[in-house]
């Protein structure tokens, strides 16, 4: 089994910044990809950003230029630096880890952008 521990969510004003982190532990042999998804009330869960084991990154168009995903392979930890936050970034953010044959999700951390 794999455990994912997320942290860093909270309340921030528009234009502010937050940094999310997700540490993976447990029965990890080979992580192919780590990423972040988000889900706002009444909407489907969507990809925010992902980073492969080789360092390739993928971002949703809505966050390009504002969010940066990074990964510490030695610590099996993925980070999401979120700058210039907008009200529409408000959502529950979920860490996602893709192994060779399995996918795991974190419990979610709430990000609320409000004045």
XYZ file of N, CA, C and O in Angstrom:
460
model
N 0.840 -1.191 0.000
C 0.000 0.000 0.000
C 0.877 1.244 0.000
O 2.025 1.218 0.437
N 0.304 2.319 -0.518
C 1.010 3.592 -0.609
C 0.219 4.636 0.178
O -1.004 4.716 0.068
N 0.930 5.421 0.952
C 0.300 6.508 1.702
C 0.781 7.845 1.132
O 1.965 8.011 0.851
N -0.157 8.758 0.975
C 0.146 10.098 0.484
C -0.290 11.102 1.542
O -1.450 11.097 1.962
N 0.629 11.944 1.958
C 0.335 12.957 2.964
C 0.500 14.331 2.319
O 1.599 14.701 1.913
N -0.599 15.041 2.242
C -0.623 16.362 1.611
C -0.606 17.441 2.681
O -1.120 17.258 3.789
N -0.049 18.582 2.313
C -0.077 19.730 3.214
C 0.065 20.997 2.398
O 0.467 20.954 1.235
N -0.278 22.112 3.023
C -0.033 23.407 2.414
C -1.250 24.172 1.951
O -1.128 25.310 1.506
N -2.412 23.588 2.019
C -3.601 24.313 1.602
C -3.970 25.388 2.607
O -3.362 25.513 3.669
N -4.962 26.197 2.243
C -5.400 27.245 3.155
C -6.169 28.330 2.455
O -6.589 28.171 1.305
N -6.333 29.424 3.169
C -7.057 30.587 2.661
C -6.050 31.662 2.278
O -5.145 31.986 3.064
N -6.218 32.215 1.084
C -5.301 33.239 0.608
C -6.084 34.260 -0.199
O -7.117 33.928 -0.795
N -5.594 35.483 -0.213
C -6.243 36.522 -1.004
C -5.849 36.410 -2.471
O -4.781 35.861 -2.797
N -6.672 36.927 -3.363
C -6.294 36.932 -4.784
C -4.936 37.608 -4.978
O -4.648 38.628 -4.364
N -4.127 36.977 -5.833
C -2.777 37.468 -6.054
C -1.751 36.870 -5.134
O -0.541 37.057 -5.335
N -2.203 36.140 -4.133
C -1.298 35.535 -3.167
C -0.701 34.225 -3.659
O -0.941 33.795 -4.796
N 0.067 33.606 -2.779
C 0.763 32.369 -3.124
C 0.555 31.309 -2.047
O 0.359 31.628 -0.870
N 0.613 30.083 -2.483
C 0.604 28.925 -1.588
C 1.513 27.862 -2.185
O 1.701 27.799 -3.403
N 2.027 27.018 -1.311
C 2.830 25.890 -1.768
C 2.261 24.612 -1.181
O 2.178 24.468 0.037
N 1.882 23.707 -2.060
C 1.382 22.399 -1.646
C 2.512 21.382 -1.715
O 3.379 21.459 -2.583
N 2.469 20.431 -0.811
C 3.429 19.337 -0.856
C 2.701 18.024 -0.637
O 1.655 17.979 0.013
N 3.269 16.976 -1.182
C 2.693 15.642 -1.059
C 3.834 14.640 -0.946
O 4.626 14.500 -1.878
N 3.884 13.965 0.187
C 4.927 12.981 0.421
C 4.341 11.585 0.303
O 3.338 11.271 0.948
N 4.971 10.767 -0.506
C 4.523 9.393 -0.710
C 5.406 8.442 0.090
O 6.627 8.602 0.128
N 4.784 7.460 0.711
C 5.534 6.456 1.461
C 4.811 5.124 1.343
O 3.667 5.050 0.914
N 5.535 4.071 1.728
C 4.921 2.753 1.681
C 5.570 1.871 0.632
O 6.774 1.928 0.404
N 4.747 1.096 -0.014
C 5.217 0.078 -0.946
C 5.485 0.682 -2.326
O 4.800 0.383 -3.301
N 6.494 1.530 -2.385
C 6.811 2.227 -3.626
C 8.020 1.600 -4.274
O 9.084 1.526 -3.665
N 7.856 1.147 -5.482
C 8.987 0.578 -6.213
C 9.396 1.454 -7.382
O 10.570 1.625 -7.662
N 8.413 1.980 -8.047
C 8.740 2.803 -9.201
C 7.612 3.785 -9.457
O 6.537 3.393 -9.891
N 7.881 5.037 -9.174
C 6.882 6.066 -9.439
C 7.098 6.589 -10.851
O 8.167 7.096 -11.179
N 6.095 6.464 -11.664
C 6.198 6.950 -13.045
C 5.874 8.435 -13.140
O 6.501 9.170 -13.907
N 4.881 8.826 -12.367
C 4.438 10.210 -12.467
C 3.825 10.640 -11.142
O 3.196 9.846 -10.438
N 3.997 11.911 -10.809
C 3.345 12.510 -9.647
C 2.668 13.785 -10.118
O 3.189 14.480 -11.004
N 1.536 14.085 -9.529
C 0.840 15.271 -10.001
C -0.209 15.772 -9.029
O -0.384 15.227 -7.934
N -0.854 16.818 -9.459
C -1.919 17.456 -8.688
C -3.153 17.623 -9.566
O -3.056 18.050 -10.724
N -4.285 17.281 -8.998
C -5.582 17.509 -9.608
C -6.377 18.397 -8.660
O -6.035 18.537 -7.490
N -7.428 18.968 -9.180
C -8.301 19.762 -8.316
C -9.750 19.560 -8.716
O -10.058 19.212 -9.853
N -10.611 19.791 -7.736
C -12.041 19.644 -7.980
C -12.777 20.736 -7.225
O -12.714 20.805 -5.995
N -13.454 21.570 -7.971
C -14.278 22.619 -7.390
C -15.701 22.092 -7.237
O -16.102 21.150 -7.947
N -16.488 22.665 -6.346
C -17.864 22.196 -6.149
C -18.656 22.210 -7.443
O -18.653 23.208 -8.183
N -19.297 21.103 -7.737
C -20.130 21.010 -8.930
C -19.370 20.798 -10.215
O -19.961 20.775 -11.296
N -18.050 20.628 -10.121
C -17.244 20.435 -11.319
C -16.499 19.114 -11.259
O -16.328 18.533 -10.199
N -16.035 18.674 -12.423
C -15.262 17.443 -12.471
C -13.830 17.694 -12.004
O -13.307 18.805 -12.092
N -13.204 16.628 -11.517
C -11.801 16.718 -11.144
C -10.975 16.931 -12.411
O -11.193 16.273 -13.423
N -10.015 17.841 -12.322
C -9.208 18.158 -13.489
C -7.725 18.170 -13.140
O -7.341 18.465 -12.003
N -6.919 17.869 -14.143
C -5.474 17.926 -13.965
C -5.037 19.372 -13.795
O -5.450 20.245 -14.545
N -4.164 19.585 -12.822
C -3.540 20.889 -12.643
C -2.133 20.848 -13.223
O -1.772 21.661 -14.070
N -1.349 19.890 -12.750
C 0.029 19.751 -13.218
C 0.533 18.367 -12.868
O 0.082 17.767 -11.895
N 1.464 17.880 -13.667
C 2.059 16.578 -13.418
C 3.522 16.615 -13.837
O 3.914 17.388 -14.720
N 4.308 15.760 -13.196
C 5.730 15.654 -13.523
C 6.112 14.186 -13.587
O 5.758 13.394 -12.708
N 6.787 13.817 -14.641
C 7.178 12.425 -14.835
C 8.462 12.119 -14.073
O 9.129 13.016 -13.554
N 8.815 10.853 -14.049
C 10.050 10.445 -13.373
C 11.268 11.071 -14.037
O 12.290 11.293 -13.385
N 11.135 11.384 -15.313
C 12.242 12.003 -16.031
C 12.274 13.511 -15.937
O 13.197 14.153 -16.459
N 11.269 14.076 -15.294
C 11.238 15.513 -15.110
C 10.370 16.282 -16.087
O 10.252 17.509 -15.985
N 9.739 15.596 -17.012
C 8.840 16.276 -17.949
C 7.597 16.749 -17.216
O 7.057 16.021 -16.377
N 7.160 17.945 -17.533
C 6.011 18.513 -16.848
C 4.855 18.779 -17.811
O 5.055 18.961 -19.016
N 3.674 18.801 -17.235
C 2.465 19.057 -18.003
C 1.562 19.925 -17.136
O 1.354 19.610 -15.958
N 1.049 21.014 -17.701
C 0.211 21.943 -16.954
C -1.119 22.176 -17.648
O -1.199 22.193 -18.881
N -2.129 22.406 -16.853
C -3.393 22.876 -17.411
C -3.168 24.288 -17.949
O -2.393 25.068 -17.370
N -3.833 24.619 -19.034
C -3.663 25.944 -19.626
C -3.978 27.057 -18.632
O -3.353 28.120 -18.647
N -4.926 26.806 -17.769
C -5.386 27.841 -16.844
C -4.351 28.205 -15.778
O -4.485 29.238 -15.123
N -3.337 27.363 -15.602
C -2.339 27.642 -14.552
C -0.946 27.885 -15.104
O -0.026 28.208 -14.337
N -0.773 27.757 -16.400
C 0.546 27.967 -17.000
C 1.040 29.376 -16.700
O 0.310 30.346 -16.840
N 2.302 29.452 -16.301
C 2.882 30.737 -15.965
C 2.646 31.172 -14.532
O 3.260 32.133 -14.066
N 1.756 30.499 -13.841
C 1.458 30.858 -12.450
C 1.853 29.759 -11.468
O 2.280 30.047 -10.352
N 1.679 28.514 -11.877
C 1.973 27.380 -11.004
C 3.231 26.670 -11.491
O 3.484 26.597 -12.692
N 3.969 26.112 -10.549
C 5.153 25.343 -10.889
C 5.150 24.046 -10.088
O 5.050 24.077 -8.854
N 5.273 22.942 -10.794
C 5.353 21.651 -10.129
C 6.812 21.209 -10.088
O 7.575 21.439 -11.027
N 7.196 20.604 -8.975
C 8.545 20.085 -8.849
C 8.500 18.797 -8.043
O 7.510 18.509 -7.365
N 9.594 18.074 -8.121
C 9.587 16.738 -7.529
C 10.944 16.432 -6.925
O 11.978 16.732 -7.532
N 10.930 15.847 -5.739
C 12.141 15.362 -5.086
C 12.090 13.842 -5.141
O 11.371 13.212 -4.350
N 12.800 13.252 -6.073
C 12.737 11.799 -6.252
C 13.273 11.046 -5.042
O 12.785 9.972 -4.698
N 14.284 11.593 -4.421
C 14.876 10.907 -3.267
C 13.897 10.827 -2.101
O 13.916 9.862 -1.335
N 13.052 11.848 -1.982
C 12.078 11.893 -0.885
C 10.679 11.489 -1.323
O 9.748 11.509 -0.514
N 10.525 11.130 -2.599
C 9.200 10.773 -3.129
C 8.161 11.846 -2.778
O 7.058 11.536 -2.320
N 8.553 13.075 -2.995
C 7.695 14.209 -2.657
C 7.496 15.090 -3.886
O 8.441 15.309 -4.652
N 6.277 15.551 -4.041
C 5.963 16.461 -5.131
C 5.424 17.758 -4.542
O 4.714 17.748 -3.525
N 5.806 18.864 -5.165
C 5.407 20.182 -4.698
C 4.638 20.910 -5.797
O 4.863 20.682 -6.981
N 3.762 21.805 -5.371
C 3.071 22.674 -6.314
C 3.149 24.093 -5.767
O 2.492 24.410 -4.772
N 3.962 24.904 -6.397
C 4.057 26.312 -6.037
C 3.015 27.071 -6.832
O 3.028 27.049 -8.060
N 2.114 27.726 -6.134
C 1.008 28.428 -6.776
C 1.147 29.919 -6.507
O 1.065 30.357 -5.349
N 1.365 30.667 -7.554
C 1.497 32.123 -7.455
C 0.362 32.803 -8.200
O -0.323 32.192 -9.016
N 0.182 34.070 -7.915
C -0.863 34.866 -8.586
C -2.201 34.145 -8.551
O -2.893 34.027 -9.572
N -2.549 33.666 -7.399
C -3.780 32.883 -7.265
C -5.007 33.713 -7.577
O -5.087 34.908 -7.269
N -5.966 33.045 -8.203
C -7.226 33.671 -8.596
C -8.376 33.002 -7.853
O -8.260 31.858 -7.394
N -9.478 33.699 -7.778
C -10.648 33.147 -7.110
C -11.046 31.812 -7.729
O -11.445 30.871 -7.034
N -10.905 31.722 -9.037
C -11.286 30.479 -9.722
C -10.334 29.313 -9.471
O -10.587 28.191 -9.913
N -9.250 29.549 -8.751
C -8.371 28.456 -8.339
C -8.892 27.748 -7.087
O -8.341 26.731 -6.672
N -9.933 28.297 -6.493
C -10.512 27.690 -5.309
C -11.019 26.290 -5.609
O -11.817 26.099 -6.531
N -10.529 25.320 -4.857
C -10.906 23.928 -5.080
C -10.231 23.053 -4.027
O -9.355 23.522 -3.291
N -10.637 21.810 -3.995
C -9.896 20.808 -3.249
C -8.817 20.265 -4.182
O -9.119 19.877 -5.317
N -7.591 20.252 -3.695
C -6.465 19.799 -4.507
C -6.034 18.410 -4.034
O -5.829 18.193 -2.838
N -5.872 17.518 -4.998
C -5.547 16.132 -4.706
C -4.206 15.743 -5.323
O -3.974 15.973 -6.516
N -3.378 15.140 -4.511
C -2.123 14.588 -5.000
C -2.404 13.261 -5.709
O -3.284 12.498 -5.284
N -1.651 12.983 -6.733
C -1.836 11.775 -7.532
C -0.472 11.158 -7.805
O 0.458 11.861 -8.198
N -0.369 9.859 -7.563
C 0.878 9.142 -7.819
C 0.580 7.954 -8.716
O -0.317 7.149 -8.412
N 1.310 7.863 -9.802
C 1.118 6.780 -10.762
C 2.313 5.834 -10.673
O 3.455 6.242 -10.924
N 2.038 4.593 -10.286
C 3.061 3.551 -10.303
C 2.922 2.775 -11.605
O 2.145 3.146 -12.471
N 3.647 1.692 -11.726
C 3.626 0.920 -12.961
C 2.216 0.423 -13.283
O 1.762 0.496 -14.423
N 1.524 -0.094 -12.277
C 0.201 -0.665 -12.521
C -0.873 -0.114 -11.591
O -2.009 -0.591 -11.613
N -0.539 0.849 -10.777
C -1.514 1.368 -9.826
C -1.469 2.896 -9.774
O -0.456 3.508 -10.092
N -2.595 3.451 -9.368
C -2.712 4.893 -9.177
C -3.232 5.143 -7.762
O -4.180 4.471 -7.326
N -2.634 6.085 -7.081
C -3.041 6.416 -5.725
C -3.383 7.905 -5.633
O -2.798 8.732 -6.329
N -4.309 8.186 -4.732
C -4.770 9.561 -4.528
C -4.594 9.959 -3.060
O -4.788 9.151 -2.160
N -4.267 11.233 -2.869
C -4.237 11.771 -1.526
C -5.642 12.097 -1.054
O -6.614 11.974 -1.803
N -5.734 12.526 0.206
C -7.043 12.800 0.794
C -7.590 14.167 0.392
O -8.771 14.446 0.590
N -6.739 14.992 -0.170
C -7.173 16.315 -0.611
C -6.858 17.396 0.396
O -6.899 17.172 1.604
N -6.522 18.558 -0.121
C -6.283 19.720 0.723
C -7.006 20.904 0.089
O -6.942 21.101 -1.120
N -7.706 21.660 0.912
C -8.535 22.740 0.392
C -7.710 24.001 0.166
O -6.933 24.423 1.038
N -7.907 24.591 -0.996
C -7.331 25.898 -1.319
C -8.492 26.846 -1.587
O -9.329 26.586 -2.463
N -8.546 27.909 -0.814
C -9.609 28.901 -0.977
C -8.971 30.256 -1.243
O -8.162 30.736 -0.447
N -9.343 30.830 -2.371
C -8.848 32.151 -2.747
C -10.012 33.125 -2.637
O -10.992 33.025 -3.372
N -9.891 34.047 -1.695
C -11.001 34.952 -1.426
C -10.479 36.239 -0.797
O -9.504 36.224 -0.037
N -11.152 37.321 -1.121
C -10.803 38.599 -0.512
C -11.648 38.848 0.730
O -11.488 39.862 1.402
